[in-house]
Short mmCIF file of C-alpha atoms in Angstrom, two decimals:
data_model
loop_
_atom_site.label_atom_id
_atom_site.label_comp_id
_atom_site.label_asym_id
_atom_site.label_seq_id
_atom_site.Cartn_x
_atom_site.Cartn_y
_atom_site.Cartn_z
CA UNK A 563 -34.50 32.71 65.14
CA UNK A 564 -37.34 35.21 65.55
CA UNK A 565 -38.71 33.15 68.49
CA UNK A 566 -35.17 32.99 70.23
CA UNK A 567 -34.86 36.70 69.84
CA UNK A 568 -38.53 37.26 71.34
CA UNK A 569 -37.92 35.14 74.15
CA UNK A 570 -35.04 37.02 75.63
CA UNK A 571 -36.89 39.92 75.30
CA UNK A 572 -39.39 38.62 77.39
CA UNK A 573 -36.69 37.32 79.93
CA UNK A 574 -35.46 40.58 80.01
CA UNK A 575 -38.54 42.37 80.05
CA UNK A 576 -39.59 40.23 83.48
CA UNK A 577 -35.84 40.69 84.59
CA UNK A 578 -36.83 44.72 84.61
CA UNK A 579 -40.16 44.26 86.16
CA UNK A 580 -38.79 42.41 89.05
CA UNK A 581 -35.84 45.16 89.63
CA UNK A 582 -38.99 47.88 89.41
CA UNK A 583 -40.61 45.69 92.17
CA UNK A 584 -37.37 45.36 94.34
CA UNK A 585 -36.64 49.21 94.11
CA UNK A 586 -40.15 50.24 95.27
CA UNK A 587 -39.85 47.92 98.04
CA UNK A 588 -36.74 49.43 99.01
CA UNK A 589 -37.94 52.87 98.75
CA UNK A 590 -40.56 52.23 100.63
CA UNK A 591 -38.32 51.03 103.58
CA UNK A 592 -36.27 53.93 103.12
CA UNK A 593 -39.50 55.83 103.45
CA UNK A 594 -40.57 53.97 106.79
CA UNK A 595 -37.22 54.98 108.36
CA UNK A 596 -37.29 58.57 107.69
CA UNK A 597 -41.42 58.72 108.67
CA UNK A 598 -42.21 60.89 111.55
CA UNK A 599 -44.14 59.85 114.58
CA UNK A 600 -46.17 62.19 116.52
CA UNK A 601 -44.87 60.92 119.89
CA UNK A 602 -41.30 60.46 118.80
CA UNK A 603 -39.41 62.30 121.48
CA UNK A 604 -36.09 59.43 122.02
CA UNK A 605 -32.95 61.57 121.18
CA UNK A 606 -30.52 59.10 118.78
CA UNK A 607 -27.22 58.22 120.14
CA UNK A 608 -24.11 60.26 119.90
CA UNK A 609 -21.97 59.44 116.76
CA UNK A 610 -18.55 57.68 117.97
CA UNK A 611 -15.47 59.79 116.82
CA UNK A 612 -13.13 58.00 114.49
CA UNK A 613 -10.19 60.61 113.74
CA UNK A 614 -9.32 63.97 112.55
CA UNK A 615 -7.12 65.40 109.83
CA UNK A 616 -5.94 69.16 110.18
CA UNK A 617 -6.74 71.79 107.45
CA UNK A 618 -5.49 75.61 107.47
CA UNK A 619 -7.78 76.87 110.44
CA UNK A 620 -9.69 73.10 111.00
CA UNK A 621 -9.92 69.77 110.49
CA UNK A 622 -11.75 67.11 108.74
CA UNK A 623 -13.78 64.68 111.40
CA UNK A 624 -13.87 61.12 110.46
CA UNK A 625 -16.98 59.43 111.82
CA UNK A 626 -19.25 56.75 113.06
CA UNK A 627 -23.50 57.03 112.41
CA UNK A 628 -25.24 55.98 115.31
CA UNK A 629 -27.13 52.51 114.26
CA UNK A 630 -30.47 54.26 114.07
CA UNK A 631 -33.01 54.18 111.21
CA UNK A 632 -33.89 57.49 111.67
CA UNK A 633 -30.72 59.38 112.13
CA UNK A 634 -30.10 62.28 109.93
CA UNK A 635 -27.28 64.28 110.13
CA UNK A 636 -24.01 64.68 112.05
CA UNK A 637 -23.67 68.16 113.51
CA UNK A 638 -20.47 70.03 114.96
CA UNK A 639 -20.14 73.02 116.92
CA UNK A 640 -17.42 75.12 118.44
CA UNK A 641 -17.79 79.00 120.03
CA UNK A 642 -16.12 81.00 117.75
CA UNK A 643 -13.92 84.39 118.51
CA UNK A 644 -16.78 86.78 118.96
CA UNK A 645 -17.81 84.02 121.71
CA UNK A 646 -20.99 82.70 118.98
CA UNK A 647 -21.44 79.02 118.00
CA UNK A 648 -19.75 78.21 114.63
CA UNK A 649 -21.92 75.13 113.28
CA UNK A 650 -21.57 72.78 110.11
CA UNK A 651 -23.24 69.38 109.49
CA UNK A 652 -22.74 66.44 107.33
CA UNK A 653 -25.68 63.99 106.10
CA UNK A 654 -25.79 60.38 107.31
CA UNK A 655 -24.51 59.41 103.58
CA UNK A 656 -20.84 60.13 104.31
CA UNK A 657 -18.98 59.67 107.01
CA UNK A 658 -16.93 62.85 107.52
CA UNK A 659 -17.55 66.59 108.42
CA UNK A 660 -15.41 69.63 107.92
CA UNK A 661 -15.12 72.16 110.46
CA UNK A 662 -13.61 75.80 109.30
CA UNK A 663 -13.16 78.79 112.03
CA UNK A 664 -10.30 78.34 114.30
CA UNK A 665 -8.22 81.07 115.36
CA UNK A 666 -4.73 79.62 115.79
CA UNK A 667 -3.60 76.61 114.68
CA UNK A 668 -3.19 73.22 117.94
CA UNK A 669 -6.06 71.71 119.44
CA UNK A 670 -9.77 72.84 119.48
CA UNK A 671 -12.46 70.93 120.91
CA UNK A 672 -15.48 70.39 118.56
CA UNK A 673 -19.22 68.64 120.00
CA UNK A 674 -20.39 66.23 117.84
CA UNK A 675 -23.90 65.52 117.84
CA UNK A 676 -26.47 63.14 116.03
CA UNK A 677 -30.11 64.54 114.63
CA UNK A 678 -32.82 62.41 113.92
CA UNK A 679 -35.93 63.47 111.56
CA UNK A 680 -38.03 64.46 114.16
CA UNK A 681 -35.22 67.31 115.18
CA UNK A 682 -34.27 64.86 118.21
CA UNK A 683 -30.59 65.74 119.12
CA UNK A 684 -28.17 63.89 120.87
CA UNK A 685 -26.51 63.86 124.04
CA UNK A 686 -23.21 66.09 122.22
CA UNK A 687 -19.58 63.97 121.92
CA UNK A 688 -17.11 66.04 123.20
CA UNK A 689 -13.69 65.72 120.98
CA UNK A 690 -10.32 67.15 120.25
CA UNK A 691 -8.81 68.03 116.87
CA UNK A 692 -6.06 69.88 115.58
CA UNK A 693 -5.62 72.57 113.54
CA UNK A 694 -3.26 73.77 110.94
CA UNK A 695 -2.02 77.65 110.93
CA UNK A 696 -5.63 79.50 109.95
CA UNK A 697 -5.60 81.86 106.70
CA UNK A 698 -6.06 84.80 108.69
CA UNK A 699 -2.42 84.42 110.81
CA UNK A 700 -0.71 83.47 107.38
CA UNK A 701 -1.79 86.27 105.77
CA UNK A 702 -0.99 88.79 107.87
CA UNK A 703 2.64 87.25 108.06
CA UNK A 704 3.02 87.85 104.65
CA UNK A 705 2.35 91.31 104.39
CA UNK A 706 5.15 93.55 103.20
CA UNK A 707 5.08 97.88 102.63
CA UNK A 708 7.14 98.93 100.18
CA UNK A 709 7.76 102.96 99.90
CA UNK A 710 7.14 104.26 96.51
CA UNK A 711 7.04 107.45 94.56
CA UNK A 712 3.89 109.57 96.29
CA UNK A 713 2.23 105.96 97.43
CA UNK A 714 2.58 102.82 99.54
CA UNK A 715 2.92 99.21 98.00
CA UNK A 716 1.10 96.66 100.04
CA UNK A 717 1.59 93.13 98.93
CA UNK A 718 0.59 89.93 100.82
CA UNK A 719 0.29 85.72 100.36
CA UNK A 720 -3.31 84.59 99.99
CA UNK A 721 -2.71 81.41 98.45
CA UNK A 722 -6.17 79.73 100.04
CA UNK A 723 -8.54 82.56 98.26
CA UNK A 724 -10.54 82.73 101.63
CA UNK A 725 -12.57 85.49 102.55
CA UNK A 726 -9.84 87.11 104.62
CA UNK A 727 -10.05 91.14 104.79
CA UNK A 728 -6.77 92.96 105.29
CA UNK A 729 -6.91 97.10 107.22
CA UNK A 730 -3.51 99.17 106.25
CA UNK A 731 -3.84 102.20 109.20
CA UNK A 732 -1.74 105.19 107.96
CA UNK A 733 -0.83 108.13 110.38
CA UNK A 734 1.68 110.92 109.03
CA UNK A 735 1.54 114.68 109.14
CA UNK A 736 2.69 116.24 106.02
CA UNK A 737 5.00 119.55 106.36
CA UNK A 738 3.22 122.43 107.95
CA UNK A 739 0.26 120.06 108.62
CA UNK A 740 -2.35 118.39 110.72
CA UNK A 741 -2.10 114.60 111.41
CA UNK A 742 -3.50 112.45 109.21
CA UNK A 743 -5.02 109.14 110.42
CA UNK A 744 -6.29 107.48 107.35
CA UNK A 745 -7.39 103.53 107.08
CA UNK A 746 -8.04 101.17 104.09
CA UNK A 747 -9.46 97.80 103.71
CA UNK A 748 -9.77 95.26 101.51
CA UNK A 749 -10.26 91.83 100.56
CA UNK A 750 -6.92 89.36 99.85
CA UNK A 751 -8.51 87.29 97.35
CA UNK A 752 -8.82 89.76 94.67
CA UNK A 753 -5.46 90.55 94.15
CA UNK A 754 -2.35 90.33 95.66
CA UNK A 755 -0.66 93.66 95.83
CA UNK A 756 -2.67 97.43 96.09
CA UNK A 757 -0.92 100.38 95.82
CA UNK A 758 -2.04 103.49 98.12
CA UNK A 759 -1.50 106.95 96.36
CA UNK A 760 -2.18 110.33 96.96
CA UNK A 761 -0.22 110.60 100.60
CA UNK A 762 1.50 114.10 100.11
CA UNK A 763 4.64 113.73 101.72
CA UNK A 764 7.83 115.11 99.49
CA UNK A 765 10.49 116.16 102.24
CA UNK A 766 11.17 113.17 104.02
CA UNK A 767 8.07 112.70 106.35
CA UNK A 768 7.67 109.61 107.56
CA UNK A 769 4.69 107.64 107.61
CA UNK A 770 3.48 104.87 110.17
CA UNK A 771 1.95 101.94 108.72
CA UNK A 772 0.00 99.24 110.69
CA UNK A 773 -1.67 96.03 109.42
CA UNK A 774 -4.23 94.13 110.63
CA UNK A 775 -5.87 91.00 109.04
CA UNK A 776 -9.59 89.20 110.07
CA UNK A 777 -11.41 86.69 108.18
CA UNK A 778 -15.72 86.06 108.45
CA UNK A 779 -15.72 84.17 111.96
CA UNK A 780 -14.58 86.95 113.59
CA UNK A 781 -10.42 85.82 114.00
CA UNK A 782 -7.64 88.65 113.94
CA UNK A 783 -3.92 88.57 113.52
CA UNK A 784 -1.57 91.93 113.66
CA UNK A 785 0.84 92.51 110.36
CA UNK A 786 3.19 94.71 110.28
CA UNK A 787 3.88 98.02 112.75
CA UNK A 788 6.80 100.09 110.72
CA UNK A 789 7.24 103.48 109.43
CA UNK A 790 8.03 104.26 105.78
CA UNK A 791 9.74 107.35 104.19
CA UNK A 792 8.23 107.68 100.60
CA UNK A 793 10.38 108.20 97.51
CA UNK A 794 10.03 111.02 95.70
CA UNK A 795 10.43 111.97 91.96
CA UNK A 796 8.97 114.82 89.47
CA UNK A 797 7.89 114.68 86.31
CA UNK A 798 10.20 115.10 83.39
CA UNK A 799 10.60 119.03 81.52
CA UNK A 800 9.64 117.73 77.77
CA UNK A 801 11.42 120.91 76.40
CA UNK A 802 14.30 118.68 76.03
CA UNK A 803 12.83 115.85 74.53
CA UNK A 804 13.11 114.71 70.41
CA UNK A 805 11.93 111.65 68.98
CA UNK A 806 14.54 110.12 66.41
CA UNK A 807 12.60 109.96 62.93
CA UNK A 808 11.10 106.59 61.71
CA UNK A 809 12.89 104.18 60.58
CA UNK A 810 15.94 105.13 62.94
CA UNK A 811 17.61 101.93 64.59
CA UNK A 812 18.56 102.15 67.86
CA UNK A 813 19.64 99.32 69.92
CA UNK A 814 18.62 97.09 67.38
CA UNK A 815 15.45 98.50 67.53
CA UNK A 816 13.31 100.27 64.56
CA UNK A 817 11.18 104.14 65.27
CA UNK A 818 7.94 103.57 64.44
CA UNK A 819 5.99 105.91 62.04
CA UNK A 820 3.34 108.30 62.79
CA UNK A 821 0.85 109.22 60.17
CA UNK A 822 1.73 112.89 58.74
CA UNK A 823 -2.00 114.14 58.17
CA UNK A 824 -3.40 112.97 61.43
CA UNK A 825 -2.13 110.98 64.63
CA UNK A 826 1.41 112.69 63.77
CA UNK A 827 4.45 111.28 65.91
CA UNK A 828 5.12 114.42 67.96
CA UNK A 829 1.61 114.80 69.27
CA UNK A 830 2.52 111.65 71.52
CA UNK A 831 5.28 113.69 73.65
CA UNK A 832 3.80 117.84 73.06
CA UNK A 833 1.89 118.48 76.28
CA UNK A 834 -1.29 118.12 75.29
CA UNK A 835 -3.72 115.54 75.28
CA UNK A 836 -6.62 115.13 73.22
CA UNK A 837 -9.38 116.29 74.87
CA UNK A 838 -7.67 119.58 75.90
CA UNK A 839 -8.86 122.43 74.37
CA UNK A 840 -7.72 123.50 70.90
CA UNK A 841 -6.19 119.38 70.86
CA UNK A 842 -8.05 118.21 68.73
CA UNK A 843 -6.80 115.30 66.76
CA UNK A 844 -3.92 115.53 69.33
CA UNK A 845 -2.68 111.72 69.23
CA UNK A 846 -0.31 109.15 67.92
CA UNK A 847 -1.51 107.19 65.03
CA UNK A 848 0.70 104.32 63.39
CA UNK A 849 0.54 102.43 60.38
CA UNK A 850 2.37 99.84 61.66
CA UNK A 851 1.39 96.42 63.00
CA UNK A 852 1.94 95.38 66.30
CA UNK A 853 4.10 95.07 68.37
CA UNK A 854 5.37 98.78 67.27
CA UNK A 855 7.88 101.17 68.97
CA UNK A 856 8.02 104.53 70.23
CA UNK A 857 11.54 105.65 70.94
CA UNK A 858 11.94 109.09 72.72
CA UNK A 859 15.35 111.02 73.49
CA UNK A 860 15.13 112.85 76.64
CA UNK A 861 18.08 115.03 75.55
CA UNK A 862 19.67 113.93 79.08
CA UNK A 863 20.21 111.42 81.27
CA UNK A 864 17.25 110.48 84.05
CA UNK A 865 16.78 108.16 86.47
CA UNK A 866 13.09 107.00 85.55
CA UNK A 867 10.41 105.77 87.93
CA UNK A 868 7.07 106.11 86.49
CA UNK A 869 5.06 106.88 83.28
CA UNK A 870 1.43 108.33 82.79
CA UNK A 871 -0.36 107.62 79.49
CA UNK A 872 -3.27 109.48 77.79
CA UNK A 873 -5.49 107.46 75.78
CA UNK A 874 -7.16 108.80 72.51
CA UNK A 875 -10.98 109.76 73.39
CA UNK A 876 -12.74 110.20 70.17
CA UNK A 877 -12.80 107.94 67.06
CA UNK A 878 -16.03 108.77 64.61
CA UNK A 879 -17.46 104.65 65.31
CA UNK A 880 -17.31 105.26 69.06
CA UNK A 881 -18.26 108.91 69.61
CA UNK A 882 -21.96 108.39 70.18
CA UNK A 883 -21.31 107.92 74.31
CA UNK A 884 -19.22 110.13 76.60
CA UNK A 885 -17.55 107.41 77.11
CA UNK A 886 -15.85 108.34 73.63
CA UNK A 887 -12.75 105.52 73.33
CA UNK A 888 -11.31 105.18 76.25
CA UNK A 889 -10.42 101.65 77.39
CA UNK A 890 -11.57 100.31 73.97
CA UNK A 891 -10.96 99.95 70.11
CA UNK A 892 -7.45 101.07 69.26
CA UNK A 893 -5.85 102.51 72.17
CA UNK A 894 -2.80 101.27 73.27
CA UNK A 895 -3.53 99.46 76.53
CA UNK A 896 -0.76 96.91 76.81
CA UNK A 897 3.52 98.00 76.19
CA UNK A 898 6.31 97.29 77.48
CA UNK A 899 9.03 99.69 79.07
CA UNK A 900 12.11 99.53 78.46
CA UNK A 901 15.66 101.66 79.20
CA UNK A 902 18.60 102.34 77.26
CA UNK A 903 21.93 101.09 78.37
CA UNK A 904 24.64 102.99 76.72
CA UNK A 905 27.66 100.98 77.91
CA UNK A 906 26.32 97.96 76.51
CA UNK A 907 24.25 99.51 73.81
CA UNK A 908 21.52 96.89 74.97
CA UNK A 909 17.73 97.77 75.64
CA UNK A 910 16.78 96.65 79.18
CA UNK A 911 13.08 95.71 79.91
CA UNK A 912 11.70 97.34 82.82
CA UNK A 913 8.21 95.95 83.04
CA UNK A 914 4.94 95.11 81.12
CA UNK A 915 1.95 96.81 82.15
CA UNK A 916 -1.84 96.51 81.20
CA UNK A 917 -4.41 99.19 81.21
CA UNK A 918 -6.82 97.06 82.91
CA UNK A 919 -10.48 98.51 81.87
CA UNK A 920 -12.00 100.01 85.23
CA UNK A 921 -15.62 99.01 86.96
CA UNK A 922 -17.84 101.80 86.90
CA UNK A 923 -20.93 102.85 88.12
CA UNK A 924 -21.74 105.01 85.25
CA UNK A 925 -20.10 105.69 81.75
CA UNK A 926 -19.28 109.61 82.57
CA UNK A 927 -16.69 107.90 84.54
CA UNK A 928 -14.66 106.55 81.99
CA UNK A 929 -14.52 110.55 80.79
CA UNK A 930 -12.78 110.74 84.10
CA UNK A 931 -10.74 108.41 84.58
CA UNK A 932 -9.24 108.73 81.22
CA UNK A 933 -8.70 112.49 80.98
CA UNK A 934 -6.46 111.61 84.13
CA UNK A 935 -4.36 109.46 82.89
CA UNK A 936 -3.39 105.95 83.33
CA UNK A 937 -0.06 105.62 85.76
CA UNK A 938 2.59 102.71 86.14
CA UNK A 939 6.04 102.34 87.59
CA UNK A 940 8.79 101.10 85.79
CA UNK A 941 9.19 98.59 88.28
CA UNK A 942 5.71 97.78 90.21
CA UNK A 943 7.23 94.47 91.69
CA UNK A 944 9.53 96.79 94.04
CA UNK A 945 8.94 100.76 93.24
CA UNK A 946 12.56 102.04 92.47
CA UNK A 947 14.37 104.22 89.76
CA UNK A 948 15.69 103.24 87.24
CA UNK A 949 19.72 103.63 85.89
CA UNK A 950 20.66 106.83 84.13
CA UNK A 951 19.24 106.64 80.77
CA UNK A 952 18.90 108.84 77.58
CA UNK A 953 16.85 106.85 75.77
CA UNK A 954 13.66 105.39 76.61
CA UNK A 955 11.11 103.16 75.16
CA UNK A 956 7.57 101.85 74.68
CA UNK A 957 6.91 98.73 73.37
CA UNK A 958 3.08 98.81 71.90
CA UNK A 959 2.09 95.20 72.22
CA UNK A 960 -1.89 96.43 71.27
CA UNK A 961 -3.49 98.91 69.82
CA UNK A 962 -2.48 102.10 67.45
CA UNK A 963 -3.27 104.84 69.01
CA UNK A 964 -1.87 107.07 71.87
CA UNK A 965 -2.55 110.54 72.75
CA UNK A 966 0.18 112.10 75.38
CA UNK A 967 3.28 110.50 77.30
CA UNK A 968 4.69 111.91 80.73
CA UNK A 969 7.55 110.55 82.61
CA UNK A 970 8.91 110.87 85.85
CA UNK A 971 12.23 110.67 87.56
CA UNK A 972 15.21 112.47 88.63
CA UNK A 973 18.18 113.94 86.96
#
């Protein structure tokens, strides 16, 4: 038995050397095909053109390597918007090639040409391919303004996550003014919606809003060429306000507690925030667990469009930075909104919203940012107000803690 099993190992032992042998062989061929001459100067033959598929903005080229040992690659090249060359090449190993770039969607033509090692190029194939609609036209389609409360909604399609860069020009002249001619850009990929804030119109100004789109090679398309007239609110007098006592049921729907030594309920809705002076342990502070509820009356009805949070800034574990809290531990930093309808004595959702934690350059900056506040609209999918309501609510999905609540609307 031992001598059976030693003799296929040395069958398969010789079986191995002889596949070593064959490979080296082979390698060495391979070798002697890509070896460089000194007096090679013979350009290959041009690759023969097989088909083309479209893609968004080009087309996948099916085709043939020139029978040549020594070819090496299949280039392409097209002139571009800005009037440059826009190259890409494919080894001799496959047999297609992807070209990217077109401005419009139809027929391009594309050159085709063979390399060899020694850099010897082809006489280039001439051929014709056809395009799909590019990112850059499809995006700008897309765009859509939408007027909100002190700010402009800009969302847009990107669903190819190229790098595609979309301008929003704004010209207005607020009351008793100069013109303003202000312009934004930004990437598409990132996100899909960007709101623009800060334009100070409140009377009815209108503003003019162009968009543009262009992607790396250079193409442009025109958006949109419309004028917008903001909505406006103000924020809500709090001197009205209450907040029902725990354990209340409204709706269905339980008052949270607020701890009576610190974090008491009515810091949440007093005008102050915690890092104002004399505020000090100014904040919300629940025993409860999540999700947990904070139900305030507005002693009227409003029509509601947006709320600003204040975050608590100092906890004893992470006051060693100025950072303090913010954006971290125990703040609340995801709720949901929701609105009181009396007729049907139902609570209506408005929206969820995440304080997303900001990029920074330096940590002072979080000091900044969250001593300012953190803003969302009760409806960010399409800015409007909200029905009359008396009652209104956040849902704390996260967290325990929250300094100050503002709301704003119209009465």
């Amino acid at each position: 038995m031992n001598r059976i099993i030693k003799s296929s190992n040395y069958k398969i032992i010789k079986l191995s050397n002889y596949l070593i042998i064959a490979l080296i062989i082979i390698s060495c061929a391979e070798s002697e095909r890509y070896k460089i001459t000194p007096d090679d100067s013979t350009p290959p033959a041009a690759p023969a053109f097989v088909k083309s598929r479209p893609l968004p903005g080009g087309a996948v080229i099916y085709f043939q390597v020139p029978d040549e040992r020594d070819v090496l690659a299949v280039e392409t090249s097209f002139k571009g918007a800005d009037g440059k060359n826009i190259r890409s090449a494919s080894s001799v190993f496959v047999d297609t090639v992807e070209v990217t770039g077109f401005g419009s969607a139809g027929e391009h033509t594309v050159e085709l040409t063979a390399v060899d090692i020694a850099g010897n190029r082809s006489t280039p194939l001439t051929v014709t391919v056809t395009a799909d609609e590019p990112p850059v036209i499809a995006v700008a389609k897309s765009v859509k303004v939408y007027p909100a409360f002190g700010s402009l909604v800009i969302a847009w399609e990107d669903k190819w996550l190229k790098n595609v860069s979309l301008t929003v020009a704004l010209t207005y002249t607020p009351q008793g003014g100069t013109q303003v001619n202000q312009e934004i850009s930004f990437d598409t990929y990132m996100t899909e919606r960007r709101t623009i804030s800060g334009i100070p119109l409140v009377n009815g100004e209108k503003v003019q809003v162009k968009t543009s789109v262009i992607d790396k090679f250079g193409n442009t398309a025109q958006g949109i060429d419309t004028l917008c007239v903001l909505l406006v609110d103000k924020a809500i007098s709090k001197a009205g306000w209450s907040l029902p006592a725990p354990g209340t049921v409204i709706g269905g729907v339980v008052q949270s507690d607020g701890n009576y030594l610190f974090g008491r309920s009515e810091n949440a809705i007093d005008g102050l925030k915690e890092t104002d002076e004399n505020a000090t342990n100014n904040y919300w502070h629940t025993t409860q667990t999540n999700p947990w509820n904070i139900i305030i009356d507005l002693g009227a009805e409003y029509e509601l469009s947006r709320i600003v949070t204040h975050q608590r800034y100092s906890y004893t574990e992470l006051n060693q930075s100025i950072r303090g809290a913010y954006y971290r531990g125990d703040n609340v930093l995801r709720y949901n909104m929701y609105i009181f309808n009396s007729t049907t004595q139902q609570w209506e959702i408005a929206s969820l919203h995440e304080i997303s934690v900001p990029v920074v350059m330096d940590q002072a900056e979080y000091r900044l940012l969250g001593d300012r506040g953190d803003e969302s609209y009760l409806y960010p999918e399409l800015p409007r107000f909200s029905r009359p309501a008396r009652y209104f609510r956040l849902e704390a999905i996260n967290g325990k803690y929250i300094s100050e609540i503002t709301l704003y609307g119209k009465n």
